[in-house]
Amino acid sequence: MKKFLIFFFVFVLISFSEEVFNLDECIKIAIENNLKLKISQDKIDSAYYQKEIAGKYKLPTFSTSFNYTHLGDNEGFVFNGIPMKFTEDNIFSLKFTLSQPIFTGWKIEKTYEISKENYEKTKIDFENELSNLIFDVEKAYYNILKIKKNLETGLKYKENLEKHLSDAKKLFQEGIVTKLDILKTEVALKNAETRIIEIENYLKTAKANLNFLLGKSPDHEFEIEDILEVKEEKKDYQWWKEMSLKERSEIKSMEKLISIYEKNIDIEKSNLYPQIYFFFNYNIERGSQTSVGKWDTNWNTGFLLSYDIWNWGQTKDKIRKAEIEKEEIKKQFELIKNSIEIEVKNAYLNFLLAENKIEESKKQIELAEENFRVANLLYNEGLATNTDVIDAITALTDAKNNYYNSLYEYKISYSQLLKASGILK
């Protein structure tokens, strides 16, 4: 009794130590741990600080510089017998500078607008990575469920073959069937055992794939909750298409990118205008021509204007280059919209097909179960062959596999449709 209790508590402890996830928990863990998503978040943070930097270009800057110079051959000259030097051997200069851009042809303003657009674009790209991750998790989750169901049907297939082998041996002893029936069944049973091992390996690989998405070790052990068949709300193709053109992150991202390229043109055009800056300098120096033997202060202020009078048409070429790049992006945008429409169309048709397969596979199971029942009865009466029974067992197993495959493919196809329409978030 004592040993039994110890075994019982150990079994309970092991059972409860294994994690069991549902789909929502898997998605949450993946969002928290996935490295690709963290990289996308880092890009958002980087774009934010670039926006902050660009926003400060229009503000005044205050800087300082210090210069020390030692003159090695500063011999000077003699005037009326008195040695004199224009400067001391050691010259010190401390400079404070205030600079304020006044007009830059709107270059600073457009640079800031680009940084804001890029910041928004990185957030949109993050949403795209998030959508891809959620779909990958859902697909991996449903694949595990599908493989587990295939394993269940494989074990049931083996069980039915074992029962049939037992019946065949009894009939052989009675002289109703030949040794060949037993050998054929044993071969089928061996094939079933090999198939079970293959499915178990597929299951390990599928779990390792989900572990990767969750940011966990490939060997991390867990179980997942099954998802019962749920009929999704049906909408027509036009609704999905309109949603995709409105919600797909790739479209939003390209719209931001086109806006950025338009502002790049404005930046190149800013070189057609003069660049005007206000400046103020305050100097503290000693040892120069104006401050020999003493510390002296002076200041100056003014405006700095620069303008490219002639640069061999570089500005014009840069503007044209920026315009061509914008047109290229607009053409890419049209290609993306066309590819999205095709993706939505394919996803929609696959979803409808998967839905029909569920109903079809249900009928196949009913037919296969009846065929299996009749084949067993006829075989025991000597009216059916061993091959008929094995074929019936195989057909029933295939029918169940088809049902579970179609069920989880239905779930995957719906997730694919949501992703293609930009609403899987």
PDB file of N, CA and C in Angstrom, residues 303-399:
ATOM      1  N   PHE A 303      24.946  86.888 -40.006  1.00  0.00           N
ATOM      2  CA  PHE A 303      24.173  85.890 -40.752  1.00  0.00           C
ATOM      3  C   PHE A 303      25.087  85.230 -41.772  1.00  0.00           C
ATOM      4  N   LEU A 304      24.895  83.919 -41.887  1.00  0.00           N
ATOM      5  CA  LEU A 304      25.656  83.171 -42.867  1.00  0.00           C
ATOM      6  C   LEU A 304      24.710  82.723 -43.974  1.00  0.00           C
ATOM      7  N   LEU A 305      25.020  83.088 -45.199  1.00  0.00           N
ATOM      8  CA  LEU A 305      24.203  82.711 -46.349  1.00  0.00           C
ATOM      9  C   LEU A 305      25.070  81.919 -47.313  1.00  0.00           C
ATOM     10  N   SER A 306      24.567  80.762 -47.695  1.00  0.00           N
ATOM     11  CA  SER A 306      25.285  79.962 -48.688  1.00  0.00           C
ATOM     12  C   SER A 306      24.315  79.552 -49.792  1.00  0.00           C
ATOM     13  N   TYR A 307      24.852  79.514 -51.016  1.00  0.00           N
ATOM     14  CA  TYR A 307      24.003  79.179 -52.157  1.00  0.00           C
ATOM     15  C   TYR A 307      24.876  78.609 -53.267  1.00  0.00           C
ATOM     16  N   ASP A 308      24.437  77.476 -53.812  1.00  0.00           N
ATOM     17  CA  ASP A 308      25.164  76.874 -54.924  1.00  0.00           C
ATOM     18  C   ASP A 308      24.829  77.626 -56.207  1.00  0.00           C
ATOM     19  N   ILE A 309      25.770  78.413 -56.682  1.00  0.00           N
ATOM     20  CA  ILE A 309      25.539  79.155 -57.927  1.00  0.00           C
ATOM     21  C   ILE A 309      25.609  78.221 -59.129  1.00  0.00           C
ATOM     22  N   TRP A 310      26.574  77.319 -59.123  1.00  0.00           N
ATOM     23  CA  TRP A 310      26.717  76.388 -60.247  1.00  0.00           C
ATOM     24  C   TRP A 310      27.362  75.100 -59.753  1.00  0.00           C
ATOM     25  N   ASN A 311      26.697  73.980 -59.974  1.00  0.00           N
ATOM     26  CA  ASN A 311      27.266  72.683 -59.604  1.00  0.00           C
ATOM     27  C   ASN A 311      27.084  71.665 -60.723  1.00  0.00           C
ATOM     28  N   TRP A 312      27.081  72.186 -61.961  1.00  0.00           N
ATOM     29  CA  TRP A 312      27.003  71.336 -63.143  1.00  0.00           C
ATOM     30  C   TRP A 312      25.713  70.511 -63.197  1.00  0.00           C
ATOM     31  N   GLY A 313      24.638  71.091 -62.695  1.00  0.00           N
ATOM     32  CA  GLY A 313      23.333  70.444 -62.799  1.00  0.00           C
ATOM     33  C   GLY A 313      23.096  69.301 -61.823  1.00  0.00           C
ATOM     34  N   GLN A 314      23.928  69.199 -60.766  1.00  0.00           N
ATOM     35  CA  GLN A 314      23.762  68.096 -59.806  1.00  0.00           C
ATOM     36  C   GLN A 314      22.415  68.166 -59.098  1.00  0.00           C
ATOM     37  N   THR A 315      22.004  69.380 -58.731  1.00  0.00           N
ATOM     38  CA  THR A 315      20.729  69.526 -58.022  1.00  0.00           C
ATOM     39  C   THR A 315      19.570  69.050 -58.888  1.00  0.00           C
ATOM     40  N   LYS A 316      19.577  69.453 -60.149  1.00  0.00           N
ATOM     41  CA  LYS A 316      18.525  69.036 -61.072  1.00  0.00           C
ATOM     42  C   LYS A 316      18.515  67.520 -61.232  1.00  0.00           C
ATOM     43  N   ASP A 317      19.699  66.916 -61.343  1.00  0.00           N
ATOM     44  CA  ASP A 317      19.785  65.459 -61.499  1.00  0.00           C
ATOM     45  C   ASP A 317      19.291  64.733 -60.247  1.00  0.00           C
ATOM     46  N   LYS A 318      19.617  65.267 -59.074  1.00  0.00           N
ATOM     47  CA  LYS A 318      19.169  64.663 -57.828  1.00  0.00           C
ATOM     48  C   LYS A 318      17.649  64.720 -57.698  1.00  0.00           C
ATOM     49  N   ILE A 319      17.068  65.845 -58.130  1.00  0.00           N
ATOM     50  CA  ILE A 319      15.606  65.969 -58.090  1.00  0.00           C
ATOM     51  C   ILE A 319      14.959  64.948 -59.015  1.00  0.00           C
ATOM     52  N   ARG A 320      15.511  64.835 -60.218  1.00  0.00           N
ATOM     53  CA  ARG A 320      14.953  63.879 -61.178  1.00  0.00           C
ATOM     54  C   ARG A 320      15.101  62.450 -60.676  1.00  0.00           C
ATOM     55  N   LYS A 321      16.247  62.140 -60.069  1.00  0.00           N
ATOM     56  CA  LYS A 321      16.484  60.812 -59.505  1.00  0.00           C
ATOM     57  C   LYS A 321      15.445  60.507 -58.426  1.00  0.00           C
ATOM     58  N   ALA A 322      15.178  61.471 -57.543  1.00  0.00           N
ATOM     59  CA  ALA A 322      14.189  61.267 -56.481  1.00  0.00           C
ATOM     60  C   ALA A 322      12.799  61.061 -57.054  1.00  0.00           C
ATOM     61  N   GLU A 323      12.469  61.770 -58.135  1.00  0.00           N
ATOM     62  CA  GLU A 323      11.154  61.603 -58.767  1.00  0.00           C
ATOM     63  C   GLU A 323      11.016  60.219 -59.395  1.00  0.00           C
ATOM     64  N   ILE A 324      12.078  59.734 -60.031  1.00  0.00           N
ATOM     65  CA  ILE A 324      12.046  58.393 -60.637  1.00  0.00           C
ATOM     66  C   ILE A 324      11.896  57.327 -59.552  1.00  0.00           C
ATOM     67  N   GLU A 325      12.590  57.504 -58.430  1.00  0.00           N
ATOM     68  CA  GLU A 325      12.496  56.543 -57.326  1.00  0.00           C
ATOM     69  C   GLU A 325      11.078  56.490 -56.765  1.00  0.00           C
ATOM     70  N   LYS A 326      10.423  57.658 -56.716  1.00  0.00           N
ATOM     71  CA  LYS A 326       9.030  57.678 -56.237  1.00  0.00           C
ATOM     72  C   LYS A 326       8.115  56.931 -57.196  1.00  0.00           C
ATOM     73  N   GLU A 327       8.313  57.129 -58.502  1.00  0.00           N
ATOM     74  CA  GLU A 327       7.507  56.421 -59.488  1.00  0.00           C
ATOM     75  C   GLU A 327       7.734  54.914 -59.409  1.00  0.00           C
ATOM     76  N   GLU A 328       8.962  54.519 -59.142  1.00  0.00           N
ATOM     77  CA  GLU A 328       9.276  53.093 -58.986  1.00  0.00           C
ATOM     78  C   GLU A 328       8.517  52.499 -57.807  1.00  0.00           C
ATOM     79  N   ILE A 329       8.504  53.232 -56.687  1.00  0.00           N
ATOM     80  CA  ILE A 329       7.788  52.767 -55.497  1.00  0.00           C
ATOM     81  C   ILE A 329       6.285  52.671 -55.772  1.00  0.00           C
ATOM     82  N   LYS A 330       5.748  53.615 -56.526  1.00  0.00           N
ATOM     83  CA  LYS A 330       4.315  53.582 -56.841  1.00  0.00           C
ATOM     84  C   LYS A 330       3.968  52.361 -57.691  1.00  0.00           C
ATOM     85  N   LYS A 331       4.866  52.001 -58.607  1.00  0.00           N
ATOM     86  CA  LYS A 331       4.631  50.801 -59.419  1.00  0.00           C
ATOM     87  C   LYS A 331       4.707  49.545 -58.552  1.00  0.00           C
ATOM     88  N   GLN A 332       5.667  49.526 -57.624  1.00  0.00           N
ATOM     89  CA  GLN A 332       5.759  48.395 -56.694  1.00  0.00           C
ATOM     90  C   GLN A 332       4.490  48.293 -55.843  1.00  0.00           C
ATOM     91  N   PHE A 333       3.944  49.436 -55.494  1.00  0.00           N
ATOM     92  CA  PHE A 333       2.714  49.467 -54.711  1.00  0.00           C
ATOM     93  C   PHE A 333       1.573  48.795 -55.470  1.00  0.00           C
ATOM     94  N   GLU A 334       1.467  49.077 -56.756  1.00  0.00           N
ATOM     95  CA  GLU A 334       0.421  48.450 -57.567  1.00  0.00           C
ATOM     96  C   GLU A 334       0.620  46.940 -57.636  1.00  0.00           C
ATOM     97  N   LEU A 335       1.879  46.504 -57.755  1.00  0.00           N
ATOM     98  CA  LEU A 335       2.160  45.064 -57.773  1.00  0.00           C
ATOM     99  C   LEU A 335       1.756  44.409 -56.458  1.00  0.00           C
ATOM    100  N   ILE A 336       2.040  45.085 -55.353  1.00  0.00           N
ATOM    101  CA  ILE A 336       1.686  44.544 -54.041  1.00  0.00           C
ATOM    102  C   ILE A 336       0.173  44.421 -53.900  1.00  0.00           C
ATOM    103  N   LYS A 337      -0.558  45.432 -54.342  1.00  0.00           N
ATOM    104  CA  LYS A 337      -2.024  45.373 -54.251  1.00  0.00           C
ATOM    105  C   LYS A 337      -2.580  44.231 -55.103  1.00  0.00           C
ATOM    106  N   ASN A 338      -1.994  44.035 -56.282  1.00  0.00           N
ATOM    107  CA  ASN A 338      -2.442  42.928 -57.133  1.00  0.00           C
ATOM    108  C   ASN A 338      -2.143  41.579 -56.491  1.00  0.00           C
ATOM    109  N   SER A 339      -0.947  41.462 -55.906  1.00  0.00           N
ATOM    110  CA  SER A 339      -0.579  40.187 -55.275  1.00  0.00           C
ATOM    111  C   SER A 339      -1.450  39.920 -54.045  1.00  0.00           C
ATOM    112  N   ILE A 340      -1.835  40.979 -53.335  1.00  0.00           N
ATOM    113  CA  ILE A 340      -2.711  40.817 -52.171  1.00  0.00           C
ATOM    114  C   ILE A 340      -4.088  40.321 -52.612  1.00  0.00           C
ATOM    115  N   GLU A 341      -4.598  40.859 -53.693  1.00  0.00           N
ATOM    116  CA  GLU A 341      -5.899  40.406 -54.206  1.00  0.00           C
ATOM    117  C   GLU A 341      -5.852  38.925 -54.571  1.00  0.00           C
ATOM    118  N   ILE A 342      -4.754  38.512 -55.198  1.00  0.00           N
ATOM    119  CA  ILE A 342      -4.607  37.093 -55.556  1.00  0.00           C
ATOM    120  C   ILE A 342      -4.506  36.239 -54.291  1.00  0.00           C
ATOM    121  N   GLU A 343      -3.755  36.727 -53.307  1.00  0.00           N
ATOM    122  CA  GLU A 343      -3.605  35.988 -52.050  1.00  0.00           C
ATOM    123  C   GLU A 343      -4.947  35.819 -51.346  1.00  0.00           C
ATOM    124  N   VAL A 344      -5.732  36.886 -51.318  1.00  0.00           N
ATOM    125  CA  VAL A 344      -7.051  36.819 -50.675  1.00  0.00           C
ATOM    126  C   VAL A 344      -7.957  35.858 -51.437  1.00  0.00           C
ATOM    127  N   LYS A 345      -7.903  35.914 -52.754  1.00  0.00           N
ATOM    128  CA  LYS A 345      -8.739  35.027 -53.577  1.00  0.00           C
ATOM    129  C   LYS A 345      -8.400  33.560 -53.305  1.00  0.00           C
ATOM    130  N   ASN A 346      -7.100  33.255 -53.293  1.00  0.00           N
ATOM    131  CA  ASN A 346      -6.679  31.872 -53.032  1.00  0.00           C
ATOM    132  C   ASN A 346      -7.068  31.424 -51.629  1.00  0.00           C
ATOM    133  N   ALA A 347      -6.871  32.310 -50.658  1.00  0.00           N
ATOM    134  CA  ALA A 347      -7.211  31.972 -49.272  1.00  0.00           C
ATOM    135  C   ALA A 347      -8.712  31.743 -49.124  1.00  0.00           C
ATOM    136  N   TYR A 348      -9.494  32.559 -49.805  1.00  0.00           N
ATOM    137  CA  TYR A 348     -10.954  32.424 -49.739  1.00  0.00           C
ATOM    138  C   TYR A 348     -11.410  31.099 -50.351  1.00  0.00           C
ATOM    139  N   LEU A 349     -10.858  30.763 -51.515  1.00  0.00           N
ATOM    140  CA  LEU A 349     -11.235  29.506 -52.175  1.00  0.00           C
ATOM    141  C   LEU A 349     -10.782  28.297 -51.357  1.00  0.00           C
ATOM    142  N   ASN A 350      -9.591  28.381 -50.773  1.00  0.00           N
ATOM    143  CA  ASN A 350      -9.105  27.277 -49.924  1.00  0.00           C
ATOM    144  C   ASN A 350      -9.993  27.097 -48.699  1.00  0.00           C
ATOM    145  N   PHE A 351     -10.479  28.208 -48.166  1.00  0.00           N
ATOM    146  CA  PHE A 351     -11.360  28.145 -46.999  1.00  0.00           C
ATOM    147  C   PHE A 351     -12.672  27.440 -47.353  1.00  0.00           C
ATOM    148  N   LEU A 352     -13.255  27.820 -48.496  1.00  0.00           N
ATOM    149  CA  LEU A 352     -14.497  27.172 -48.928  1.00  0.00           C
ATOM    150  C   LEU A 352     -14.276  25.684 -49.203  1.00  0.00           C
ATOM    151  N   LEU A 353     -13.135  25.357 -49.816  1.00  0.00           N
ATOM    152  CA  LEU A 353     -12.829  23.961 -50.110  1.00  0.00           C
ATOM    153  C   LEU A 353     -12.669  23.153 -48.829  1.00  0.00           C
ATOM    154  N   ALA A 354     -11.957  23.732 -47.850  1.00  0.00           N
ATOM    155  CA  ALA A 354     -11.745  23.034 -46.578  1.00  0.00           C
ATOM    156  C   ALA A 354     -13.063  22.798 -45.859  1.00  0.00           C
ATOM    157  N   GLU A 355     -13.962  23.762 -45.959  1.00  0.00           N
ATOM    158  CA  GLU A 355     -15.279  23.611 -45.335  1.00  0.00           C
ATOM    159  C   GLU A 355     -16.048  22.458 -45.971  1.00  0.00           C
ATOM    160  N   ASN A 356     -15.999  22.361 -47.281  1.00  0.00           N
ATOM    161  CA  ASN A 356     -16.699  21.272 -47.974  1.00  0.00           C
ATOM    162  C   ASN A 356     -16.081  19.912 -47.655  1.00  0.00           C
ATOM    163  N   LYS A 357     -14.764  19.881 -47.480  1.00  0.00           N
ATOM    164  CA  LYS A 357     -14.083  18.622 -47.183  1.00  0.00           C
ATOM    165  C   LYS A 357     -14.516  18.047 -45.842  1.00  0.00           C
ATOM    166  N   ILE A 358     -14.838  18.932 -44.878  1.00  0.00           N
ATOM    167  CA  ILE A 358     -15.278  18.453 -43.560  1.00  0.00           C
ATOM    168  C   ILE A 358     -16.558  17.637 -43.697  1.00  0.00           C
ATOM    169  N   GLU A 359     -17.522  18.189 -44.412  1.00  0.00           N
ATOM    170  CA  GLU A 359     -18.804  17.493 -44.585  1.00  0.00           C
ATOM    171  C   GLU A 359     -18.607  16.210 -45.388  1.00  0.00           C
ATOM    172  N   GLU A 360     -17.757  16.293 -46.411  1.00  0.00           N
ATOM    173  CA  GLU A 360     -17.505  15.106 -47.234  1.00  0.00           C
ATOM    174  C   GLU A 360     -16.842  13.996 -46.419  1.00  0.00           C
ATOM    175  N   SER A 361     -15.845  14.377 -45.580  1.00  0.00           N
ATOM    176  CA  SER A 361     -15.118  13.366 -44.797  1.00  0.00           C
ATOM    177  C   SER A 361     -16.010  12.749 -43.724  1.00  0.00           C
ATOM    178  N   LYS A 362     -17.002  13.480 -43.219  1.00  0.00           N
ATOM    179  CA  LYS A 362     -17.955  12.898 -42.262  1.00  0.00           C
ATOM    180  C   LYS A 362     -18.733  11.752 -42.901  1.00  0.00           C
ATOM    181  N   LYS A 363     -19.169  11.964 -44.124  1.00  0.00           N
ATOM    182  CA  LYS A 363     -19.903  10.917 -44.831  1.00  0.00           C
ATOM    183  C   LYS A 363     -18.994   9.721 -45.122  1.00  0.00           C
ATOM    184  N   GLN A 364     -17.710  10.007 -45.415  1.00  0.00           N
ATOM    185  CA  GLN A 364     -16.765   8.921 -45.676  1.00  0.00           C
ATOM    186  C   GLN A 364     -16.571   8.045 -44.438  1.00  0.00           C
ATOM    187  N   ILE A 365     -16.571   8.672 -43.264  1.00  0.00           N
ATOM    188  CA  ILE A 365     -16.431   7.896 -42.025  1.00  0.00           C
ATOM    189  C   ILE A 365     -17.626   6.975 -41.830  1.00  0.00           C
ATOM    190  N   GLU A 366     -18.821   7.500 -42.047  1.00  0.00           N
ATOM    191  CA  GLU A 366     -20.031   6.666 -41.914  1.00  0.00           C
ATOM    192  C   GLU A 366     -19.959   5.464 -42.853  1.00  0.00           C
ATOM    193  N   LEU A 367     -19.569   5.724 -44.094  1.00  0.00           N
ATOM    194  CA  LEU A 367     -19.472   4.654 -45.074  1.00  0.00           C
ATOM    195  C   LEU A 367     -18.396   3.640 -44.688  1.00  0.00           C
ATOM    196  N   ALA A 368     -17.241   4.136 -44.237  1.00  0.00           N
ATOM    197  CA  ALA A 368     -16.123   3.252 -43.885  1.00  0.00           C
ATOM    198  C   ALA A 368     -16.445   2.411 -42.660  1.00  0.00           C
ATOM    199  N   GLU A 369     -17.142   2.992 -41.679  1.00  0.00           N
ATOM    200  CA  GLU A 369     -17.516   2.239 -40.477  1.00  0.00           C
ATOM    201  C   GLU A 369     -18.470   1.095 -40.821  1.00  0.00           C
ATOM    202  N   GLU A 370     -19.425   1.387 -41.692  1.00  0.00           N
ATOM    203  CA  GLU A 370     -20.375   0.342 -42.094  1.00  0.00           C
ATOM    204  C   GLU A 370     -19.669  -0.739 -42.911  1.00  0.00           C
ATOM    205  N   ASN A 371     -18.775  -0.322 -43.782  1.00  0.00           N
ATOM    206  CA  ASN A 371     -18.015  -1.272 -44.598  1.00  0.00           C
ATOM    207  C   ASN A 371     -17.145  -2.166 -43.715  1.00  0.00           C
ATOM    208  N   PHE A 372     -16.541  -1.563 -42.680  1.00  0.00           N
ATOM    209  CA  PHE A 372     -15.706  -2.322 -41.748  1.00  0.00           C
ATOM    210  C   PHE A 372     -16.537  -3.338 -40.968  1.00  0.00           C
ATOM    211  N   ARG A 373     -17.730  -2.907 -40.524  1.00  0.00           N
ATOM    212  CA  ARG A 373     -18.614  -3.797 -39.768  1.00  0.00           C
ATOM    213  C   ARG A 373     -19.041  -4.991 -40.630  1.00  0.00           C
ATOM    214  N   VAL A 374     -19.432  -4.712 -41.854  1.00  0.00           N
ATOM    215  CA  VAL A 374     -19.898  -5.778 -42.757  1.00  0.00           C
ATOM    216  C   VAL A 374     -18.750  -6.714 -43.121  1.00  0.00           C
ATOM    217  N   ALA A 375     -17.567  -6.170 -43.388  1.00  0.00           N
ATOM    218  CA  ALA A 375     -16.414  -6.995 -43.767  1.00  0.00           C
ATOM    219  C   ALA A 375     -16.050  -7.959 -42.649  1.00  0.00           C
ATOM    220  N   ASN A 376     -16.118  -7.494 -41.407  1.00  0.00           N
ATOM    221  CA  ASN A 376     -15.815  -8.365 -40.257  1.00  0.00           C
ATOM    222  C   ASN A 376     -16.821  -9.506 -40.154  1.00  0.00           C
ATOM    223  N   LEU A 377     -18.101  -9.166 -40.301  1.00  0.00           N
ATOM    224  CA  LEU A 377     -19.143 -10.189 -40.205  1.00  0.00           C
ATOM    225  C   LEU A 377     -18.987 -11.235 -41.304  1.00  0.00           C
ATOM    226  N   LEU A 378     -18.757 -10.757 -42.514  1.00  0.00           N
ATOM    227  CA  LEU A 378     -18.623 -11.681 -43.640  1.00  0.00           C
ATOM    228  C   LEU A 378     -17.372 -12.529 -43.517  1.00  0.00           C
ATOM    229  N   TYR A 379     -16.293 -11.950 -42.998  1.00  0.00           N
ATOM    230  CA  TYR A 379     -15.046 -12.708 -42.853  1.00  0.00           C
ATOM    231  C   TYR A 379     -15.231 -13.840 -41.833  1.00  0.00           C
ATOM    232  N   ASN A 380     -15.888 -13.523 -40.721  1.00  0.00           N
ATOM    233  CA  ASN A 380     -16.112 -14.544 -39.688  1.00  0.00           C
ATOM    234  C   ASN A 380     -17.040 -15.655 -40.182  1.00  0.00           C
ATOM    235  N   GLU A 381     -17.833 -15.334 -41.209  1.00  0.00           N
ATOM    236  CA  GLU A 381     -18.712 -16.341 -41.785  1.00  0.00           C
ATOM    237  C   GLU A 381     -18.066 -17.034 -42.973  1.00  0.00           C
ATOM    238  N   GLY A 382     -16.818 -16.599 -43.295  1.00  0.00           N
ATOM    239  CA  GLY A 382     -16.116 -17.201 -44.423  1.00  0.00           C
ATOM    240  C   GLY A 382     -16.567 -16.673 -45.765  1.00  0.00           C
ATOM    241  N   LEU A 383     -17.242 -15.528 -45.787  1.00  0.00           N
ATOM    242  CA  LEU A 383     -17.790 -14.964 -47.022  1.00  0.00           C
ATOM    243  C   LEU A 383     -16.981 -13.781 -47.540  1.00  0.00           C
ATOM    244  N   ALA A 384     -15.936 -13.381 -46.811  1.00  0.00           N
ATOM    245  CA  ALA A 384     -15.068 -12.282 -47.253  1.00  0.00           C
ATOM    246  C   ALA A 384     -13.627 -12.689 -47.052  1.00  0.00           C
ATOM    247  N   THR A 385     -12.752 -12.090 -47.812  1.00  0.00           N
ATOM    248  CA  THR A 385     -11.334 -12.441 -47.720  1.00  0.00           C
ATOM    249  C   THR A 385     -10.630 -11.606 -46.662  1.00  0.00           C
ATOM    250  N   ASN A 386      -9.445 -12.053 -46.336  1.00  0.00           N
ATOM    251  CA  ASN A 386      -8.603 -11.302 -45.389  1.00  0.00           C
ATOM    252  C   ASN A 386      -8.280  -9.920 -45.934  1.00  0.00           C
ATOM    253  N   THR A 387      -8.053  -9.870 -47.232  1.00  0.00           N
ATOM    254  CA  THR A 387      -7.753  -8.585 -47.869  1.00  0.00           C
ATOM    255  C   THR A 387      -8.924  -7.621 -47.734  1.00  0.00           C
ATOM    256  N   ASP A 388     -10.139  -8.141 -47.828  1.00  0.00           N
ATOM    257  CA  ASP A 388     -11.325  -7.289 -47.677  1.00  0.00           C
ATOM    258  C   ASP A 388     -11.350  -6.624 -46.303  1.00  0.00           C
ATOM    259  N   VAL A 389     -11.006  -7.383 -45.268  1.00  0.00           N
ATOM    260  CA  VAL A 389     -11.031  -6.847 -43.906  1.00  0.00           C
ATOM    261  C   VAL A 389      -9.927  -5.806 -43.715  1.00  0.00           C
ATOM    262  N   ILE A 390      -8.707  -6.141 -44.172  1.00  0.00           N
ATOM    263  CA  ILE A 390      -7.587  -5.187 -44.021  1.00  0.00           C
ATOM    264  C   ILE A 390      -7.874  -3.906 -44.792  1.00  0.00           C
ATOM    265  N   ASP A 391      -8.444  -4.073 -45.997  1.00  0.00           N
ATOM    266  CA  ASP A 391      -8.802  -2.880 -46.785  1.00  0.00           C
ATOM    267  C   ASP A 391      -9.855  -2.045 -46.067  1.00  0.00           C
ATOM    268  N   ALA A 392     -10.801  -2.707 -45.412  1.00  0.00           N
ATOM    269  CA  ALA A 392     -11.858  -1.987 -44.688  1.00  0.00           C
ATOM    270  C   ALA A 392     -11.281  -1.242 -43.490  1.00  0.00           C
ATOM    271  N   ILE A 393     -10.351  -1.901 -42.785  1.00  0.00           N
ATOM    272  CA  ILE A 393      -9.691  -1.235 -41.643  1.00  0.00           C
ATOM    273  C   ILE A 393      -8.905  -0.024 -42.131  1.00  0.00           C
ATOM    274  N   THR A 394      -8.173  -0.188 -43.235  1.00  0.00           N
ATOM    275  CA  THR A 394      -7.373   0.904 -43.802  1.00  0.00           C
ATOM    276  C   THR A 394      -8.270   2.046 -44.260  1.00  0.00           C
ATOM    277  N   ALA A 395      -9.389   1.707 -44.905  1.00  0.00           N
ATOM    278  CA  ALA A 395     -10.310   2.731 -45.403  1.00  0.00           C
ATOM    279  C   ALA A 395     -10.910   3.534 -44.251  1.00  0.00           C
ATOM    280  N   LEU A 396     -11.238   2.831 -43.153  1.00  0.00           N
ATOM    281  CA  LEU A 396     -11.789   3.530 -41.988  1.00  0.00           C
ATOM    282  C   LEU A 396     -10.742   4.470 -41.388  1.00  0.00           C
ATOM    283  N   THR A 397      -9.503   3.996 -41.289  1.00  0.00           N
ATOM    284  CA  THR A 397      -8.428   4.836 -40.750  1.00  0.00           C
ATOM    285  C   THR A 397      -8.201   6.055 -41.635  1.00  0.00           C
ATOM    286  N   ASP A 398      -8.167   5.833 -42.941  1.00  0.00           N
ATOM    287  CA  ASP A 398      -7.970   6.944 -43.879  1.00  0.00           C
ATOM    288  C   ASP A 398      -9.111   7.952 -43.792  1.00  0.00           C
ATOM    289  N   ALA A 399     -10.336   7.439 -43.641  1.00  0.00           N
ATOM    290  CA  ALA A 399     -11.498   8.330 -43.553  1.00  0.00           C
ATOM    291  C   ALA A 399     -11.417   9.214 -42.315  1.00  0.00           C
TER     292      ALA A 399
END
